[in-house]
Coordinates of C-alpha atoms and ligand atoms in Angstrom, one line a residue:
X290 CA -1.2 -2.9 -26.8
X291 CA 0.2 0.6 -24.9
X292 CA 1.7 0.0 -21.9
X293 CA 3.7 2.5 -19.5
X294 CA 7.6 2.1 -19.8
X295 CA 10.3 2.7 -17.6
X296 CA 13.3 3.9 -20.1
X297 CA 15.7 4.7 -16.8
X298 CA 15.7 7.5 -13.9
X299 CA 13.4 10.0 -15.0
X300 CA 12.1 8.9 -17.9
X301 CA 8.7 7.0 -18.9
X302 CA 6.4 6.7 -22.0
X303 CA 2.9 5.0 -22.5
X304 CA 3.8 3.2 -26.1
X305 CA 3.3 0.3 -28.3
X306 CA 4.2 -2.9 -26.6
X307 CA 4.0 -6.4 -27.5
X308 CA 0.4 -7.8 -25.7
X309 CA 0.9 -10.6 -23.1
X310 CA 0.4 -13.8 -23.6
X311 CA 0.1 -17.0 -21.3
X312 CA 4.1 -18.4 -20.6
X313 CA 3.7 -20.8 -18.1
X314 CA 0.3 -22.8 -17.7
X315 CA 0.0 -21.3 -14.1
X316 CA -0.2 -17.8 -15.7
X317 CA -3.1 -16.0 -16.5
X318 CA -3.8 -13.2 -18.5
X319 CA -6.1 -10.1 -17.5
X320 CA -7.4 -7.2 -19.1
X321 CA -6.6 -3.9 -17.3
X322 CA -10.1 -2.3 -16.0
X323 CA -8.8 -0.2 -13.1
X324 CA -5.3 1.1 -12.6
X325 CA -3.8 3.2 -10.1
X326 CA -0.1 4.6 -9.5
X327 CA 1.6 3.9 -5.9
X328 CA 4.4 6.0 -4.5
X329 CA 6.5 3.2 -4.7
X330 CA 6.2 4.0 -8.5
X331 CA 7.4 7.3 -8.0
X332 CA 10.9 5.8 -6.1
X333 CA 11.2 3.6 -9.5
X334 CA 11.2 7.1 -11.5
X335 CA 13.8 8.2 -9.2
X336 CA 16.1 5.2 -9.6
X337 CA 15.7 4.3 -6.2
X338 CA 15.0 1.0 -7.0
X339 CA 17.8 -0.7 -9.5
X340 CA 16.0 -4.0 -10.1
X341 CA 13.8 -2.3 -12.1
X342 CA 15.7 -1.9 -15.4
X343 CA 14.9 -0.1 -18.9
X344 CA 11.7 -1.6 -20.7
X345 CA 10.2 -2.5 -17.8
X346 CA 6.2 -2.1 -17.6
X347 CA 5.6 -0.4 -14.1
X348 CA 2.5 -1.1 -12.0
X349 CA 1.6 -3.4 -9.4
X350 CA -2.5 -3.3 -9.0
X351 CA -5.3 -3.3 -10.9
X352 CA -8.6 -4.6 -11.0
X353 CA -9.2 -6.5 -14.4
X354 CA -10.8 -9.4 -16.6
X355 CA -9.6 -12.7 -17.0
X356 CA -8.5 -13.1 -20.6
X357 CA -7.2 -16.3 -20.8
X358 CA -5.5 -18.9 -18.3
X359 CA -2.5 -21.2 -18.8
X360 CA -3.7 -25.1 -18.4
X361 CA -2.9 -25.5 -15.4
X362 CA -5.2 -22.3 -13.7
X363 CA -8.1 -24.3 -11.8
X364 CA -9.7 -21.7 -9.8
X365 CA -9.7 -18.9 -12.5
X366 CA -12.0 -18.6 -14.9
X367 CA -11.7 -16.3 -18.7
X368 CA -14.1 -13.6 -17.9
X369 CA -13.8 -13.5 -14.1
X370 CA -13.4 -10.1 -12.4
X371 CA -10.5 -9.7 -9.9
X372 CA -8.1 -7.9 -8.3
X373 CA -4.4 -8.5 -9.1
X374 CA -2.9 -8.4 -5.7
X375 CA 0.9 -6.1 -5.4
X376 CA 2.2 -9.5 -4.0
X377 CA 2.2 -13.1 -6.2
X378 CA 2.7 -16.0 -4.2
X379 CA 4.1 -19.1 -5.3
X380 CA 1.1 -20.7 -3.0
X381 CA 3.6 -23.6 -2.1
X382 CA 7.3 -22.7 -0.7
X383 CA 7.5 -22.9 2.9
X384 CA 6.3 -19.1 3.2
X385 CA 3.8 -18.7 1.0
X386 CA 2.3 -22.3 3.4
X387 CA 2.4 -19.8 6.5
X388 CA 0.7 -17.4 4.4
X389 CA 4.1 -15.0 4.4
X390 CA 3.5 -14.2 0.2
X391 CA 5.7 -11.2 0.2
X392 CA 8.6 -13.1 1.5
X393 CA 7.9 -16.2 -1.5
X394 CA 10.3 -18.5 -2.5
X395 CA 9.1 -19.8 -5.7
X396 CA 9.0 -17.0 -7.3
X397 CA 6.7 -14.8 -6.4
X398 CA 6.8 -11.6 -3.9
X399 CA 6.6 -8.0 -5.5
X400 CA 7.2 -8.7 -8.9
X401 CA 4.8 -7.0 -11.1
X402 CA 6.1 -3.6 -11.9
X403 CA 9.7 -4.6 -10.7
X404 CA 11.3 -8.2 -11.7
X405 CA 8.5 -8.5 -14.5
X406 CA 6.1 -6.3 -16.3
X407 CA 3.5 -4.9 -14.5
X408 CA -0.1 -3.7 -14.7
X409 CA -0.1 -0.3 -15.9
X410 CA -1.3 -1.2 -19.6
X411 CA -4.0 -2.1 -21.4
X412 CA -2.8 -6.2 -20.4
X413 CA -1.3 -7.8 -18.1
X414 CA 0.5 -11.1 -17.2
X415 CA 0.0 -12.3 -13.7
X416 CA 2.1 -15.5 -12.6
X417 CA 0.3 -18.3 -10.2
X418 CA -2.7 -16.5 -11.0
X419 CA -5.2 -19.1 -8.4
X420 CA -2.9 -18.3 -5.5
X421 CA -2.2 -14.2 -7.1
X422 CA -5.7 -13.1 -7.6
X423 CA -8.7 -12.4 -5.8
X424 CA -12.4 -12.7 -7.2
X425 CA -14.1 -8.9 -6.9
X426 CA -17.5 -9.7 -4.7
X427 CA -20.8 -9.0 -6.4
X428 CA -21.7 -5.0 -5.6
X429 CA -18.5 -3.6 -5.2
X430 CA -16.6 -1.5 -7.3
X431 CA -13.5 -1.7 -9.3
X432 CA -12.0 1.1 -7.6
X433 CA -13.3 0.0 -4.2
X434 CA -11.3 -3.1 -4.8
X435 CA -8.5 -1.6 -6.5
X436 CA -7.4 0.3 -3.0
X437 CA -7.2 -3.6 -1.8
X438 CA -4.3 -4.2 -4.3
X439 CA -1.5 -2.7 -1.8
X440 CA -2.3 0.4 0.5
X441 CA -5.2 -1.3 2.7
X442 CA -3.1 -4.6 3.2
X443 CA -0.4 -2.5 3.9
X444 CA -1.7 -0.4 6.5
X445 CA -3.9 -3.1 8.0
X446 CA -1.0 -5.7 8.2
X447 CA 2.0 -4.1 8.3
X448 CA 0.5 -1.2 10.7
X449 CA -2.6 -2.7 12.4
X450 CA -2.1 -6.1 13.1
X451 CA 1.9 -6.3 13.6
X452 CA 1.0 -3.4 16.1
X453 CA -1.7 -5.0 18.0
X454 CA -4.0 -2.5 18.1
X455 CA -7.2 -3.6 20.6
X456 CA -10.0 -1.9 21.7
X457 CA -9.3 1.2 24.3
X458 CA -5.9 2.0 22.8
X459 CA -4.4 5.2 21.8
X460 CA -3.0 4.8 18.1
X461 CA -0.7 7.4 16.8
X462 CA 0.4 7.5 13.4
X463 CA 3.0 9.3 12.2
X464 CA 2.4 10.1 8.4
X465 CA -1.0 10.5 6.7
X466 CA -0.4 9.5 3.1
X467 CA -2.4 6.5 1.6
X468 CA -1.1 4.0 3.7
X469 CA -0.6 6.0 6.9
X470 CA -4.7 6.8 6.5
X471 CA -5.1 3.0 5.7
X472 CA -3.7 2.5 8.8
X473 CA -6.6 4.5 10.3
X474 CA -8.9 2.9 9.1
X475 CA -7.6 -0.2 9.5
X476 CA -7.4 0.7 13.3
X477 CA -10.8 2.2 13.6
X478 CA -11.7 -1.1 13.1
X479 CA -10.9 -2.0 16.8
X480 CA -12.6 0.5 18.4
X481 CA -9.5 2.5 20.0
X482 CA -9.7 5.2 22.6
X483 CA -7.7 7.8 20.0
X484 CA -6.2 8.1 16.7
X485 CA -4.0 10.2 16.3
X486 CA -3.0 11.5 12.7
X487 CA 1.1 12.9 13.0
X488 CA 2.2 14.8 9.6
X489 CA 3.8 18.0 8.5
X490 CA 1.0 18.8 5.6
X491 CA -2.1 20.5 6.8
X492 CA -3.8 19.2 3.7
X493 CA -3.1 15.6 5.0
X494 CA -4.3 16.2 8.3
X495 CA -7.6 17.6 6.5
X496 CA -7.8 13.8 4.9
X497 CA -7.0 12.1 8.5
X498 CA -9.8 13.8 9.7
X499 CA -12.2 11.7 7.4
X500 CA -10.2 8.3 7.5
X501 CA -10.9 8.0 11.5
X502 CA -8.4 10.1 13.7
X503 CA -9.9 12.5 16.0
X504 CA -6.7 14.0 16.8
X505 CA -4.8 15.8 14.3
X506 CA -0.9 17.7 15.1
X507 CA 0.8 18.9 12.6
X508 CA 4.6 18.3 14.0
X509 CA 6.1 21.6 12.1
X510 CA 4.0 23.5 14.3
X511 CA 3.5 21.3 17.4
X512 CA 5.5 19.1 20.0
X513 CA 3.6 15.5 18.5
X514 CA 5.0 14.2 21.7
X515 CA 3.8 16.4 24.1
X516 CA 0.7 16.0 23.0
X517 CA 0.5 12.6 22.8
X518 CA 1.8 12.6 26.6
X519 CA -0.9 15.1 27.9
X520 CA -3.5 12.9 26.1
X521 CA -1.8 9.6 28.1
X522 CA -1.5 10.5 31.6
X523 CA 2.1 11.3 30.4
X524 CA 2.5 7.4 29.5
X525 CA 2.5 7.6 25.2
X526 CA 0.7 5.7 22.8
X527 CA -0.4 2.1 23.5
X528 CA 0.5 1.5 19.4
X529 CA 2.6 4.2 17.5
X530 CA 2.7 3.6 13.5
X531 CA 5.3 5.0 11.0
X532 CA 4.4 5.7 7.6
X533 CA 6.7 7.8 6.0
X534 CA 10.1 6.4 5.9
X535 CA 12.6 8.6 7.2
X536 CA 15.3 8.5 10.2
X537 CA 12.8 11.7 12.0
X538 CA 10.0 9.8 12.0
X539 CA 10.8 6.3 13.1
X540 CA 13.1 8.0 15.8
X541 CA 9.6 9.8 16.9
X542 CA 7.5 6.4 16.9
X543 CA 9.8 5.1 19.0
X544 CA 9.6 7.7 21.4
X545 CA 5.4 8.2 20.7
X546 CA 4.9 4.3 22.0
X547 CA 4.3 3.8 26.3
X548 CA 6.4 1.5 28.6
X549 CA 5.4 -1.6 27.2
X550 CA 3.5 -0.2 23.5
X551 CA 3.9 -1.2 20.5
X552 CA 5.8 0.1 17.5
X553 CA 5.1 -1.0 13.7
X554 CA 7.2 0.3 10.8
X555 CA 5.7 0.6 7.6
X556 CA 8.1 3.2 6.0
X557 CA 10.2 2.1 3.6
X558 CA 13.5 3.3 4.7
X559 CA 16.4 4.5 2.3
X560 CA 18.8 6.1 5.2
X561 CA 19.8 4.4 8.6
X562 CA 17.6 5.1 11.4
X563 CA 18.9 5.1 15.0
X564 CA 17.5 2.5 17.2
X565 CA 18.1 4.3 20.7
X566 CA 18.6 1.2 22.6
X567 CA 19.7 3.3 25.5
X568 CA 16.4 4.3 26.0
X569 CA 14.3 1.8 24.8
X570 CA 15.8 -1.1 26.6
X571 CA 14.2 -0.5 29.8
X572 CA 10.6 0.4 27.9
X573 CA 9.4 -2.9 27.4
X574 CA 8.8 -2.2 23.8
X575 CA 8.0 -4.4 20.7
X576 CA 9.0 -3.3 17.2
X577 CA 7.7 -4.8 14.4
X578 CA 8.7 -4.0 10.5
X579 CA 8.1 -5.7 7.4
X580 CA 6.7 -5.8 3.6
X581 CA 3.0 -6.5 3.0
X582 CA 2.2 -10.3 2.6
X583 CA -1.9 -9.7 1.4
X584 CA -2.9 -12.4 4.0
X585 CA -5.4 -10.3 5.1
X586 CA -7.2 -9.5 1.4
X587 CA -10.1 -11.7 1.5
X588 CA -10.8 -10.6 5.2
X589 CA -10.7 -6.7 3.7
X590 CA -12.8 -8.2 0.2
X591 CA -15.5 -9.2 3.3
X592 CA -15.2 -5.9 5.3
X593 CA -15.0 -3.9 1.8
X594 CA -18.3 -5.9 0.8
X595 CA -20.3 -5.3 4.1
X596 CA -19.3 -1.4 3.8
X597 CA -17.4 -1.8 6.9
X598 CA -14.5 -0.2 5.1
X599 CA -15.0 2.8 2.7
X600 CA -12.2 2.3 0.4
X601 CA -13.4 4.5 -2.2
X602 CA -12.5 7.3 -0.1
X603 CA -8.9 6.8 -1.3
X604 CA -9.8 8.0 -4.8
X605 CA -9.3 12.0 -5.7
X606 CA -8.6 12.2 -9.4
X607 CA -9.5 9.8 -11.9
X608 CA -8.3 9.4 -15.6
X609 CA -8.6 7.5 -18.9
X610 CA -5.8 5.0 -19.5
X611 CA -4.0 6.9 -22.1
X612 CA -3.8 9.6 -19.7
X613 CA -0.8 8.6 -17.6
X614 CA 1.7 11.6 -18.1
X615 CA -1.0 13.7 -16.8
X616 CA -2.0 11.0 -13.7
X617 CA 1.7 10.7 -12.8
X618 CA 2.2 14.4 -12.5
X619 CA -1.0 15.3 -10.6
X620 CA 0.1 12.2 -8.5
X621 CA 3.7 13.3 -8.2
X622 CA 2.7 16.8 -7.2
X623 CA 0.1 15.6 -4.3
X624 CA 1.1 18.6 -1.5
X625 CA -0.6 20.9 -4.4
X626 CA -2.8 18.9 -6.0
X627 CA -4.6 17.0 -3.0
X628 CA -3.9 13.6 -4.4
X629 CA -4.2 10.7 -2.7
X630 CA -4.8 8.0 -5.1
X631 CA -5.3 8.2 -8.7
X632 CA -7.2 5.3 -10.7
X633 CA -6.9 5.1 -14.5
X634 CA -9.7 3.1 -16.2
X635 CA -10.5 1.7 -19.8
X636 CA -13.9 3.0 -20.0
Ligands
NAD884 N1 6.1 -2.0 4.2 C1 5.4 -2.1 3.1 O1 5.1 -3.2 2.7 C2 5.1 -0.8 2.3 C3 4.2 -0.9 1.3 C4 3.8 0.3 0.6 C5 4.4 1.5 1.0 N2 5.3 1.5 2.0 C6 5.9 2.8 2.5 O2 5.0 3.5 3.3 C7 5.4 4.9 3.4 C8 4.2 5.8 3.2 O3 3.7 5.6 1.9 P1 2.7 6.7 1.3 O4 2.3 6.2 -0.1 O5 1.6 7.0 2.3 O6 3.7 8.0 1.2 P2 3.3 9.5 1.0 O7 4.6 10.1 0.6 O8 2.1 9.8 0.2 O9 3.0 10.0 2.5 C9 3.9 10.3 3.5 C10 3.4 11.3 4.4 O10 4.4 11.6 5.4 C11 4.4 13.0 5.6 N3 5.7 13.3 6.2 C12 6.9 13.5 5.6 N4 7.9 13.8 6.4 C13 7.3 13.9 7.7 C14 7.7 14.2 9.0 N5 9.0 14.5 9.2 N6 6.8 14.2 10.0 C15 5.5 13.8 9.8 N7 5.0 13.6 8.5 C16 5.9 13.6 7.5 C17 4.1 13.6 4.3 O11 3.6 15.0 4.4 C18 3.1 12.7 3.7 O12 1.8 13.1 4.0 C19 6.5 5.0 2.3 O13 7.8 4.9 2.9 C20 6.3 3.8 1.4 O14 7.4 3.5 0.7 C21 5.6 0.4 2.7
ZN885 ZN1 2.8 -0.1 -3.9
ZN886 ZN1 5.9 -19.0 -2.4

């Protein structure tokens, strides 16, 4: 089969692999329908992320067929549609029981893509497949259910929940790229007062605009906190999101969030931060940060299902499967190409 490759920093081919096959009789393995490229994919390329070594397949969701199961697989079936989730869980170490996956002790957590090969080929092996994999619901589409494989979870849990967000708040979210937009939607769930979409690209804050904030700043241009304070009767945000992952941004959630608000981290962060404790401490905040767990997947399979979420909208370019140099580059180069996410398909 052909399979994307990691050959070190910078470099990447879609070649000739050896095709999966069942290792341990919880494994299943699925045929790649629907593929799509995260930005954590992008840090890999960089050499950001050393566990990720040379001859490593890259990838960590798809929506696919069930080609065959290991003997022990009871709930997944050969020829059943589903989504391979960016998190594998275990389904029975003492997180994975209070439904923490990405923090799995049996060995699970983000692996695809990172300690074992991922989806972005034409097969794929998925470990603990009844506890790693979703069934699609009848009516939705592979891309719809694709966007479920890491950005919505993301944004919903990670952003959303860990922030609180209730009905009557002001949410601000600082970055508008998939998951920052997740986040919006996520939040427009609950019925708040305002969201408001923080970024420094124009064409981003064209995208918020559809994904549910009716506020839009563009913080090269304007104060973000100004305006966040005329909007709260000088108080800030009752939730403030980050989701971009730099020292700026977190520094300006902190200060975004009211006496008493709440701030959730998505960002994945590669500098220090500052935590200014000596003006938080008498602010009553919480801050929450953490990696995606998918808890919440069959809740966004419902909500995905009912049309309550749109999660095609994600979706601006699409390409065969043997078009990855070209998906990675239009990808890579979102500011001029507009992209937000790509999906590759066999078909
Ligand atoms: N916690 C988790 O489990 C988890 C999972 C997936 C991704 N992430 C992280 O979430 C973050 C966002 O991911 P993404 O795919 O949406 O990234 P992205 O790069 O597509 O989007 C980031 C956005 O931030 C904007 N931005 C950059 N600097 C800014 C600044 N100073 N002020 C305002 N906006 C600024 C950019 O214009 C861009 O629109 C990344 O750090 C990613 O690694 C976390
Ligand atoms: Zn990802
Ligand atoms: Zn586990």
């Amino acid at each position: 089969m052909r399979a994307l490759v990691y050959h070190g920093p910078g470099k990447k081919a879609w070649e000739e692999v050896p095709k999966p096959v069942v290792v341990d009789d919880t494994d299943a393995v699925v045929r790649v329908d629907a593929v799509t490229i995260c930005g954590t994919d992008l840090h890999i390329l960089k050499g950001d992320v050393p566990a990720v070594t040379d001859g490593r397949i890259l990838g960590h969701e798809a929506v696919g067929t069930v080609e065959s199961v290991g003997a022990g697989v009871k709930n997944v079936k050969v020829g059943d549609r589903v989504l391979v989730s960016c998190i594998t869980a275990c389904g029975a170490c003492r997180y994975c029981r209070e439904g923490s996956y990405g923090q799995c002790l049996g060995g699970g957590g983000w692996i695809l893509g990172h300690k074992i090969n991922g989806t972005q080929a034409e097969y794929v092996r998925v470990p603990f497949a009844d506890t790693s994999t979703y069934q699609v619901p009848a009516g939705v589409s592979d891309e719809q259910i694709l966007m479920l494989a890491d950005i919505l979870p993301t944004g919903y849990e990670v952003g959303v929940l860990n922030g609180t967000v209730r009905p009557g708040d002001v949410v601000a979210v600082v970055g508008a790229g998939p998951i920052g937009l997740s986040a919006m939607m996520g939040a427009r769930l609950f019925s708040p007062a305002h969201v408001v979409a923080i970024d420094l690209a124009d064409s981003r804050l064209d995208a918020a605009k559809q994904f549910g904030a009716d506020i839009v700043i563009n913080n090269g241009r304007e104060d973000a906190l100004a305006v966040v304070r005329d909007l709260t009767d000088g108080l800030g945000a009752d939730v403030a999101i980050e989701a971009v992952g730099v020292p700026e941004t977190f520094e300006l959630a902190t200060q975004l969030a009211r006496p008493g608000g709440h701030i959730a981290n998505i960002g994945v962060h590669g500098k220090p931060a500052t935590l200014h404790l000596e003006d938080l401490w008498i602010r009553n905040v919480t801050i929450t940060t953490g990696l995606v767990d998918t808890y919440s997947t069959p809740t966004l399979l419902r909500l995905a299902q009912g049309h309550q979420i749109e999660a095609d909208r994600f979706v601006t370019h699409h390409f065969h499967l043997d078009q990855f140099e070209e998906a990675y580059d239009v990808f890579g180069r979102a500011a001029d190409t507009g992209a937000l996410k790509v999906v590759l398909t066999r078909a």
